[in-house]
Amino acid sequence: MSAIIETSGLSRLFKQNRAVDNLDLEIQPGELFGLVGPDGAGKTTTLRLLAGLLYVTEGSASVAGFDLRTQPESIKPQIGYMAQEFSLYAKLSVLENLRFFAELYNVSKTEQKERTERLLTFAGLTEFKERRAVHLSGGMQKKLALACTLIHQPPILLLDEPTTGVDPVSRREFWNILTELHLEGTTIIVSTPYMDEADRCSRVGLMYAGKLMVCDTPQNIRHQIEGELIEIFPDNWQAAHQIVSTIPGVLEVQTYGEALHLLVEDGENQLPKIETALKQEGIHINGARLAPKRMEEAFISLIRRIESEAEEIADE
Amino acid sequence: MMNNGKPAITVRELTKNFDSFTAVNAIDFDVYHGEIFGFLGPNGSGKTTTIRMMLGLVEPSSGTIDVLGTRVNQGVGDIRPRLGYMSQRFSLYNDLSVLQNLQFYGKAYGLNKEAMEQRIGEALEMSGLVGRENTQTKELSGGWRQRLALSAAILHRPEVLFLDEPTAGVDPVSRRAFWDLLYKFVAEGITVFVTTHYMDEAEHCHRLAFIQRGMIIAYGSPEQIKHEKMQGQVLEISPSDSIKSIKVLREAQQEDRLQVEEIELYGSLVHIIAVDLEEKKLLVKEILGQADIDIEQMTIIEPSLEDVFIASMRD
């Protein structure tokens, strides 16, 4: 299968700042690809470049077989792009918003009727179709925005943090819709600050300072992190943090509020040793367990590794 | 540091009507001294109205709110200096530098010169912004801005801190740093009332309330709520072909051959939510086997607070 999106040395500079730096990316048709990274890593710029909304400074890219630099107009019908601040028309109803985007993309009148009905059902908005967009909840607005993005039936979707600020119920509903699209074969690239969403993707790219640092399946990324995860809830996490950091076999310590997340060699054997060490220092433990590694721990561990390598280079 | 059993905030029978619409419907809860209390609910469930009433900005239709022993139904009055507030869109001044923003808040809270210098020093240290005092605020990334905003909100050393979705849209590393900071305050005795959409953050609150359609539907520690509210379990399957697995499992569900609550795709894993999963494991194996799908791994995992939240919102 040949890639539906392919970039080679793709870069975008804003003045001296390389917002996207030498990006090589290959997305296969039907992938649900997650883009993660700290604020300012270049996720939004990447999506806007692929959507043809920004000029390419260096490198090349093809989207759905068209050259991003020379054929951007041919790419537009192939993609649906939902910006973070995607704007609906507040005073128009749900249905009117959908019709507006249908007109914009030259969807014929006969097709419009069929598609709007299908999308309203799909997004669970049928009973709200006469409601003005401004009176929808945040979660419903996002679903309407997605429906508008889908009106011209693009084979590729580019979604920039579509669930930020959305409550968990709406977020899950939104992801169920994405899963449906994924099952139908739509190619999706979605950026997100939620690591559980990254876990739901078929592949994940981690960006840092404009570069793609890691790109793999969620399982393989989790396996890149050495050790097993132990969660401990001590009564004095600050003191506990210092003690566990010195125990041999403890590879990494992450704090989360009052909880400590440790990456250790041989968790099964290590857990009782750690509990004993803490108790000897007079620290009470409210709970300790081996837990599966999640994308969240992997992300934090990878970012730390990248940052310390960056510092070493800067020191030399 | 745990609570000492004395409520810093007591809310009783609190109700707010807007015309014929009841935004908040006779809710009761306590927030204890020195705890982090999470207030969770879908968009439009009454969270923001409740916070505004607690801050004395909106007058309740009925019921009472006591904060630090003072009735605040008609405004917080004298206790205002003892409260701190940081909203989702915190009002830092983008064109001012880091230092100027802190000085602005220091003056607004009426700190004297000596206290101002000392507290600003501490705030810079705490938020990790030492050396960046003269950076314009708009040049800071989202995570740094949140930490600066938090430091500004506690510049006057409030006893109770209200945070309304303080980490929306902030990356995971910055969110961790923000919560580490919050726990430092709590260790110093500050009481925190926080709303969030991140269920992993809720998992780290001492106690929680779930609000839906203006009513509290769950209340207690994360562990308590999990035990009381979660009926089903989660079965995690790692199949050879996850997309095909979802299709055949959902088909079986529609034809009533497989009775489960939900079948969801998690990357290349499949999650099934149901009661009596242990009994259903065999059936799942059989259905996948008939479709020539191999199972690499199949385990019952603990439901997350998010699973619980979603399950209780559906009841």
XYZ file of C-alpha atoms in Angstrom:
631
model
C 0.000 0.000 0.000
C 1.346 3.433 -0.828
C 1.180 6.283 1.641
C -1.744 8.708 1.466
C 0.337 11.391 3.169
C 4.078 11.574 2.740
C 6.428 14.342 3.815
C 10.138 14.586 3.251
C 12.279 17.131 5.064
C 9.172 19.268 5.529
C 10.016 22.497 7.372
C 8.273 25.721 8.198
C 10.087 28.735 9.588
C 8.519 31.700 11.358
C 11.323 34.239 11.195
C 14.263 32.287 12.681
C 12.093 29.792 14.525
C 11.788 26.344 12.964
C 8.204 25.544 14.017
C 8.344 22.346 11.962
C 11.848 21.047 11.417
C 12.741 18.455 8.801
C 9.664 16.306 9.189
C 9.598 12.879 7.534
C 6.202 11.318 7.935
C 4.365 8.532 6.152
C 0.693 7.901 6.800
C -1.002 4.868 5.271
C -4.628 4.991 4.086
C -7.058 4.263 6.918
C -4.688 5.071 9.769
C -5.870 6.825 12.909
C -2.730 8.780 13.674
C -2.276 10.708 16.934
C -0.007 13.727 17.170
C 1.216 14.542 20.684
C 3.862 16.782 22.224
C 4.317 19.689 24.628
C 2.798 23.095 23.924
C 4.620 24.733 21.057
C 6.091 21.475 19.678
C 4.761 22.138 16.160
C 1.590 20.036 16.095
C -0.719 22.807 14.889
C 1.786 24.041 12.296
C 2.131 20.488 10.930
C -1.627 20.122 10.554
C -1.960 23.542 8.932
C 0.853 22.729 6.493
C -0.836 19.454 5.515
C -4.136 21.301 5.113
C -2.447 23.643 2.644
C -3.095 26.687 4.837
C 0.572 27.603 5.296
C 3.358 27.849 2.785
C 6.099 25.245 3.004
C 9.528 26.776 3.711
C 11.620 23.699 2.910
C 11.091 20.091 1.890
C 8.208 18.437 0.125
C 4.953 16.694 0.864
C 2.235 14.874 -1.005
C -1.329 14.513 0.204
C -3.699 12.083 -1.549
C -1.255 11.912 -4.440
C -1.029 15.684 -4.983
C 2.020 17.860 -4.418
C 1.461 20.210 -1.486
C 3.582 22.978 -3.037
C 2.258 22.916 -6.603
C -1.266 21.472 -6.335
C -2.746 22.771 -3.081
C -6.130 23.454 -4.714
C -6.454 19.784 -5.723
C -5.777 18.744 -2.143
C -8.534 20.849 -0.550
C -11.477 18.594 -1.585
C -9.546 15.586 -0.257
C -9.243 16.863 3.301
C -11.443 17.965 6.145
C -9.589 20.290 8.534
C -10.951 21.187 11.942
C -8.988 23.971 13.614
C -8.778 24.356 17.400
C -10.832 27.514 17.154
C -13.101 26.104 14.441
C -15.818 28.695 14.000
C -19.425 27.828 13.568
C -21.946 30.508 12.771
C -23.375 31.221 16.196
C -26.671 32.636 14.990
C -27.316 29.922 12.425
C -29.072 26.719 13.412
C -27.350 23.334 13.378
C -28.922 22.516 10.017
C -28.083 25.934 8.541
C -24.452 25.533 9.561
C -24.284 22.178 7.785
C -25.924 23.667 4.663
C -23.503 26.566 4.700
C -20.498 24.236 4.590
C -22.223 22.088 1.962
C -22.585 25.167 -0.281
C -18.982 26.138 0.380
C -17.842 22.742 -0.897
C -20.295 22.694 -3.815
C -22.289 19.715 -2.599
C -25.327 19.366 -4.909
C -28.781 20.057 -3.442
C -29.908 16.454 -3.797
C -26.774 15.174 -2.071
C -27.075 17.823 0.656
C -30.358 16.476 1.974
C -29.110 12.913 2.223
C -25.755 13.871 3.744
C -27.041 16.340 6.327
C -29.549 13.774 7.577
C -26.900 11.100 7.802
C -24.419 13.389 9.566
C -27.037 14.637 12.043
C -27.809 11.042 12.998
C -24.119 10.198 13.109
C -23.342 13.121 15.436
C -26.473 12.570 17.535
C -27.734 16.063 16.692
C -30.980 15.251 14.870
C -33.224 16.443 17.688
C -31.252 19.685 17.945
C -31.164 20.532 14.250
C -33.230 23.726 14.631
C -31.197 24.963 17.609
C -28.823 27.871 17.092
C -25.174 26.852 17.359
C -24.602 29.370 20.165
C -27.108 27.522 22.361
C -25.385 24.129 22.015
C -23.174 22.745 24.789
C -19.410 22.718 24.172
C -19.449 19.005 23.372
C -22.294 19.406 20.873
C -20.525 22.316 19.187
C -17.487 20.103 18.626
C -19.648 17.369 17.152
C -21.335 19.897 14.855
C -17.927 21.220 13.810
C -16.867 17.679 12.972
C -20.071 17.112 10.991
C -19.384 20.321 9.005
C -15.836 19.078 8.363
C -17.284 15.827 6.966
C -19.940 17.339 4.671
C -17.848 16.942 1.501
C -16.915 13.360 2.474
C -13.160 13.876 2.550
C -11.011 10.723 2.663
C -8.558 12.518 4.981
C -9.365 14.283 8.259
C -6.984 16.667 10.040
C -8.234 17.490 13.553
C -6.435 19.935 15.841
C -7.166 19.206 19.533
C -10.852 18.617 18.843
C -11.711 17.638 22.435
C -9.934 20.307 24.486
C -12.286 21.677 27.147
C -14.924 19.044 26.421
C -16.395 16.983 29.275
C -15.603 13.245 29.520
C -18.986 12.048 28.291
C -18.895 14.227 25.164
C -15.246 13.347 24.686
C -16.037 9.642 24.647
C -18.938 10.238 22.232
C -16.623 12.213 19.978
C -14.096 9.380 19.984
C -16.790 6.821 19.254
C -17.566 8.852 16.119
C -13.865 8.920 15.201
C -13.695 5.156 15.688
C -16.664 4.729 13.328
C -14.891 6.836 10.697
C -11.726 4.829 11.251
C -13.658 1.586 10.771
C -15.113 2.999 7.531
C -11.574 3.586 6.275
C -11.142 7.345 6.687
C -7.550 8.455 7.245
C -7.378 10.601 10.375
C -4.607 12.684 11.918
C -5.604 14.093 15.295
C -3.562 16.151 17.737
C -4.390 15.867 21.430
C -3.167 16.752 24.926
C -5.006 13.690 26.283
C -2.772 10.650 26.565
C -5.703 8.245 26.825
C -6.750 9.490 23.396
C -3.258 8.784 22.077
C -3.758 5.251 23.394
C -6.782 4.906 21.106
C -4.805 5.666 17.938
C -3.300 3.085 15.610
C -0.004 5.016 15.599
C 1.310 7.979 17.548
C 3.886 10.617 16.650
C 5.575 12.541 19.447
C 6.807 15.988 18.393
C 9.300 18.137 20.275
C 10.725 21.470 19.143
C 9.417 20.976 15.615
C 10.874 17.486 15.224
C 9.207 14.102 15.136
C 11.058 12.292 17.939
C 9.113 9.041 18.232
C 6.629 7.466 15.835
C 5.151 4.041 16.551
C 2.120 2.107 17.806
C 0.966 2.914 21.374
C 2.094 -0.534 22.566
C 5.584 -0.177 21.133
C 5.933 3.312 22.616
C 4.937 2.017 26.039
C 7.487 -0.786 25.640
C 10.213 1.728 24.817
C 10.074 2.811 28.421
C 12.251 0.610 30.546
C 10.914 -1.070 33.647
C 7.559 -1.825 35.187
C 5.258 0.690 36.799
C 4.599 0.808 40.532
C 2.114 3.284 41.995
C 2.564 4.281 45.626
C 0.387 6.523 47.776
C 2.575 7.573 50.725
C 1.441 9.964 53.468
C 4.487 12.166 52.915
C 5.231 12.174 49.211
C 8.044 14.683 49.329
C 10.112 12.629 51.784
C 9.094 9.385 50.060
C 10.290 10.762 46.730
C 13.804 11.291 48.086
C 13.981 7.861 49.686
C 12.793 5.842 46.685
C 15.116 7.711 44.341
C 18.111 6.118 46.092
C 16.865 2.506 45.965
C 18.842 0.393 43.451
C 16.657 -0.917 40.633
C 14.424 2.176 40.678
C 14.965 3.617 37.212
C 12.745 6.663 37.340
C 10.435 8.466 39.751
C 7.493 10.559 38.625
C 5.241 12.404 41.035
C 1.568 12.896 40.488
C 0.038 14.962 43.242
C 0.612 12.861 46.348
C 1.164 9.666 44.374
C 4.540 8.394 43.189
C 4.892 6.532 39.937
C 8.076 4.463 39.867
C 9.605 2.685 36.929
C 11.516 -0.274 38.327
C 13.282 -3.430 37.254
C 11.457 -6.593 38.299
C 8.380 -4.988 39.870
C 7.139 -8.154 41.529
C 10.266 -8.403 43.730
C 10.889 -4.682 44.032
C 7.462 -3.723 45.423
C 7.879 -5.292 48.899
C 11.464 -3.914 49.124
C 10.255 -0.396 48.443
C 7.451 -0.710 50.979
C 9.914 -1.900 53.610
C 12.359 0.907 52.860
C 9.631 3.541 53.251
C 8.261 2.013 56.447
C 11.753 1.957 57.979
C 11.915 5.711 57.473
C 8.569 6.093 59.224
C 6.526 6.740 56.116
C 3.019 5.330 56.098
C 1.759 3.876 52.803
C -1.922 4.208 51.915
C -1.610 1.909 48.942
C 0.965 0.444 46.584
C 0.498 -1.646 43.487
C 1.922 -2.784 40.201
C 0.040 -1.055 37.419
C 0.119 -1.325 33.635
C 2.252 1.350 31.948
C 0.140 3.892 30.151
C 0.885 6.386 27.420
C 0.973 9.107 30.078
C 4.024 7.684 31.889
C 5.694 6.924 28.572
C 5.128 10.461 27.357
C 6.575 12.047 30.479
C 9.538 9.691 30.487
C 10.285 10.320 26.795
C 10.024 14.099 27.148
C 12.395 13.996 30.112
C 14.887 11.939 28.128
C 14.660 14.317 25.172
C 15.083 17.365 27.413
C 18.130 16.002 29.226
C 19.754 15.090 25.896
C 19.057 18.617 24.651
C 20.717 20.029 27.774
C 23.787 17.822 27.325
C 24.205 19.061 23.778
C 23.795 22.644 24.938
C 26.444 22.110 27.638
C 29.060 20.792 25.238
C -1.521 16.423 54.860
C -5.097 15.323 55.392
C -8.098 17.324 56.540
C -8.616 17.885 60.240
C -12.318 17.122 59.974
C -13.534 20.729 60.074
C -15.322 22.024 56.982
C -13.897 25.141 55.356
C -16.966 25.250 53.127
C -20.462 24.029 53.923
C -23.152 24.022 51.245
C -26.735 23.102 52.125
C -29.832 22.793 49.936
C -28.222 25.166 47.471
C -30.540 26.009 44.568
C -30.372 28.426 41.657
C -33.237 28.997 39.250
C -32.954 30.995 36.054
C -36.574 31.697 35.053
C -38.107 28.224 34.813
C -34.729 26.465 34.520
C -33.146 24.967 37.633
C -29.380 25.190 37.123
C -28.477 23.944 40.603
C -30.949 21.787 42.475
C -30.734 21.511 46.288
C -27.117 20.357 46.536
C -25.273 19.578 49.777
C -21.558 19.107 50.309
C -18.661 19.946 52.620
C -15.089 20.841 51.754
C -12.669 20.184 54.611
C -9.688 22.276 55.621
C -6.505 21.257 53.833
C -8.066 19.025 51.210
C -8.245 19.123 47.434
C -11.901 18.826 46.535
C -12.744 18.003 42.909
C -16.029 19.181 41.423
C -16.840 17.294 38.226
C -19.644 17.306 35.730
C -20.428 17.591 32.032
C -20.572 20.966 30.311
C -23.730 22.764 31.373
C -24.304 20.665 34.506
C -24.208 23.574 36.963
C -20.498 23.646 37.884
C -19.781 27.234 36.954
C -23.019 28.521 38.523
C -22.045 26.760 41.767
C -18.536 28.256 41.801
C -19.952 31.708 41.121
C -22.355 31.349 44.022
C -19.536 30.198 46.319
C -17.563 33.294 45.363
C -20.575 35.488 46.147
C -20.894 36.603 42.519
C -24.338 35.073 41.932
C -27.036 35.065 44.581
C -28.627 31.657 45.282
C -32.398 31.248 44.884
C -32.422 29.279 48.145
C -30.141 27.340 50.451
C -26.944 28.401 52.204
C -23.201 28.611 51.578
C -20.768 29.115 54.426
C -17.121 29.741 53.630
C -14.648 30.008 56.503
C -17.557 30.430 58.901
C -19.144 33.304 56.998
C -22.433 33.154 55.101
C -21.641 34.282 51.558
C -25.107 34.140 49.957
C -25.051 37.874 49.365
C -21.366 38.320 48.687
C -18.090 37.377 50.340
C -17.533 40.783 51.937
C -14.823 40.749 54.606
C -13.449 37.318 53.770
C -12.507 38.241 50.180
C -8.795 38.623 51.101
C -8.863 35.071 52.464
C -10.023 33.615 49.121
C -8.175 33.075 45.847
C -9.652 32.424 42.419
C -8.207 31.324 39.120
C -10.539 30.886 36.192
C -10.074 28.880 33.033
C -9.225 32.018 31.096
C -7.167 33.624 33.781
C -6.723 37.335 33.407
C -2.978 37.669 33.126
C -1.997 40.758 31.193
C -0.348 39.532 28.029
C 1.512 42.772 27.335
C 2.992 42.932 30.812
C 6.097 41.036 31.830
C 6.055 38.168 34.333
C 7.240 40.523 37.082
C 4.779 43.269 36.188
C 1.865 40.833 36.333
C 2.876 39.687 39.815
C 3.352 43.297 40.952
C -0.076 44.164 39.584
C -1.739 41.429 41.646
C 0.339 42.266 44.685
C -0.927 45.852 44.546
C -4.503 44.761 43.879
C -4.356 42.646 47.056
C -2.892 45.564 48.985
C 0.444 43.951 49.911
C 2.998 46.292 51.462
C 6.396 46.745 49.853
C 8.176 44.246 52.047
C 5.573 41.483 51.709
C 5.398 42.175 47.988
C 9.128 41.638 47.444
C 9.228 38.468 49.474
C 6.093 36.911 47.983
C 7.055 37.751 44.414
C 10.411 36.070 45.022
C 8.628 32.983 46.311
C 6.139 33.031 43.429
C 8.940 33.135 40.856
C 10.747 30.305 42.560
C 7.610 28.215 42.842
C 6.553 28.625 39.241
C 10.097 28.066 37.992
C 10.242 31.500 36.379
C 13.367 32.845 38.089
C 15.496 34.470 35.405
C 12.495 35.107 33.189
C 11.047 38.021 35.161
C 11.221 40.338 32.176
C 9.733 37.963 29.610
C 6.461 39.192 28.193
C 3.646 36.994 29.395
C 2.338 36.342 25.898
C 5.646 34.687 25.036
C 5.227 32.012 27.705
C 3.788 28.652 26.652
C 0.409 27.542 28.035
C 1.884 25.502 30.858
C 4.105 28.317 32.136
C 1.238 30.793 31.967
C -0.941 28.483 34.086
C 1.775 28.231 36.717
C 2.282 31.990 36.732
C -1.480 32.478 37.044
C -1.591 30.061 39.962
C 1.299 31.841 41.693
C -0.494 35.166 41.212
C -3.754 33.751 42.577
C -2.072 32.814 45.856
C 0.149 35.888 46.196
C -2.012 37.149 49.070
C -1.866 33.712 50.793
C -5.549 32.806 50.626
C -6.910 30.087 52.897
C -9.269 28.745 50.231
C -8.388 28.577 46.556
C -11.026 28.144 43.817
C -9.780 26.830 40.482
C -12.101 26.567 37.475
C -10.651 24.184 34.873
C -7.116 25.414 35.488
C -5.417 22.913 33.151
C -7.706 22.856 30.094
C -5.603 22.263 26.994
C -2.284 22.064 28.867
C 0.149 19.282 27.925
C 0.702 16.318 30.300
C 4.147 17.402 31.544
C 2.885 20.872 32.433
C -0.233 19.420 34.036
C 1.919 17.287 36.319
C 4.021 20.283 37.264
C 0.853 22.249 38.010
C -0.497 19.542 40.304
C 2.839 19.151 42.077
C 2.596 22.862 42.841
C -0.980 22.488 44.068
C 0.058 19.737 46.457
C 2.797 21.964 47.855
C 0.155 24.559 48.749
C -2.030 21.927 50.323
C 0.920 20.752 52.416
C 1.066 24.340 53.686
C -2.590 24.155 54.706
C -4.429 25.747 51.793
C -7.845 24.288 50.914
C -8.446 23.776 47.195
C -11.756 23.555 45.325
C -11.119 22.598 41.700
C -13.160 21.741 38.598
C -11.580 19.692 35.844
C -12.430 17.592 32.808
C -9.358 15.425 33.293
C -10.358 12.287 35.120
C -6.752 11.395 35.899
C -6.554 14.666 37.863
C -9.810 13.857 39.632
C -8.217 10.568 40.631
C -5.712 12.625 42.647
C -8.215 14.727 44.588
C -8.879 13.808 48.207
C -12.616 13.904 47.694
C -14.995 14.501 44.803
C -18.534 15.401 43.868
C -20.073 14.536 40.487
C -22.785 16.950 39.441
C -25.274 16.298 36.663
C -28.277 18.391 35.647
C -27.800 20.467 38.784
C -27.802 17.508 41.176
C -24.990 15.718 42.969
C -25.024 12.091 41.888
C -21.816 10.866 43.568
C -19.839 12.183 46.533
C -16.818 10.807 48.385
C -13.200 9.759 47.871
C -12.234 8.445 44.398
C -12.011 4.925 45.847
C -15.427 5.136 47.491
C -17.042 6.423 44.317
C -15.436 3.682 42.243
C -16.764 0.986 44.558
C -20.257 2.431 44.817
C -20.814 3.447 41.232
C -19.114 0.988 38.954
C -21.325 -1.956 38.122
C -19.286 -3.434 35.306
C -15.687 -4.375 34.669
C -13.403 -3.786 31.723
C -11.987 -6.611 29.618
C -8.935 -5.664 27.606
C -8.196 -7.814 24.572
C -5.190 -7.685 22.316
C -6.362 -9.385 19.099
C -4.476 -10.051 15.867
C -6.907 -7.828 13.915
C -8.568 -5.211 16.105
C -10.793 -3.599 13.479
C -12.215 -6.941 12.400
C -12.656 -7.865 16.092
C -14.758 -4.757 16.773
C -16.931 -5.565 13.781
C -17.642 -9.185 14.713
C -18.115 -8.402 18.416
C -20.549 -5.579 17.688
C -22.414 -7.828 15.283
C -22.740 -10.427 18.042
C -23.923 -7.672 20.410
C -26.588 -6.487 17.972
C -27.825 -10.016 17.445
C -27.972 -10.434 21.225
C -25.482 -13.289 21.192
C -23.130 -11.219 23.365
C -24.723 -9.190 26.149
C -22.310 -6.425 27.115
C -22.577 -2.705 27.818
C -19.960 -1.461 25.442
C -17.331 -2.508 22.898
C -14.672 0.058 22.144
C -11.474 0.326 20.169
C -8.349 1.516 22.008
C -5.600 1.748 19.437
C -5.027 -1.875 18.623
C -6.759 -3.069 21.795
C -10.425 -3.813 22.320
C -12.217 -2.874 25.552
C -15.431 -4.601 26.550
C -17.438 -3.249 29.470
C -19.907 -5.612 31.125
C -20.925 -7.228 34.392
C -19.860 -10.861 34.941
C -16.957 -10.556 32.535
C -15.320 -13.687 33.874
C -18.270 -15.675 32.491
C -18.237 -13.824 29.190
C -14.556 -14.323 28.475
C -15.163 -17.740 26.958
C -17.919 -16.448 24.704
C -15.701 -13.612 23.486
C -12.927 -16.102 22.717
C -15.366 -18.252 20.783
C -16.748 -15.356 18.705
C -13.259 -14.147 17.798
C -12.091 -17.689 17.127
C -14.902 -18.276 14.642
C -13.739 -15.219 12.730
C -10.150 -16.569 12.643
C -8.871 -13.862 14.983
C -6.067 -14.798 17.360
C -5.996 -13.398 20.879
C -2.552 -12.428 22.131
C -3.719 -11.306 25.529
C -6.969 -10.945 27.422
C -7.159 -9.443 30.913
C -9.732 -7.879 33.177
C -8.446 -4.424 34.108
C -9.528 -2.014 36.800
C -12.003 0.598 35.540
C -10.637 4.124 35.533
C -12.471 6.977 37.208
C -13.389 8.082 33.696
C -15.191 4.777 33.056
C -17.018 5.313 36.358
C -17.885 8.902 35.519
C -19.332 7.930 32.167
C -21.228 4.985 33.635
C -22.808 7.149 36.342
C -23.755 9.882 33.876
C -25.670 7.289 31.854
C -27.753 5.973 34.786
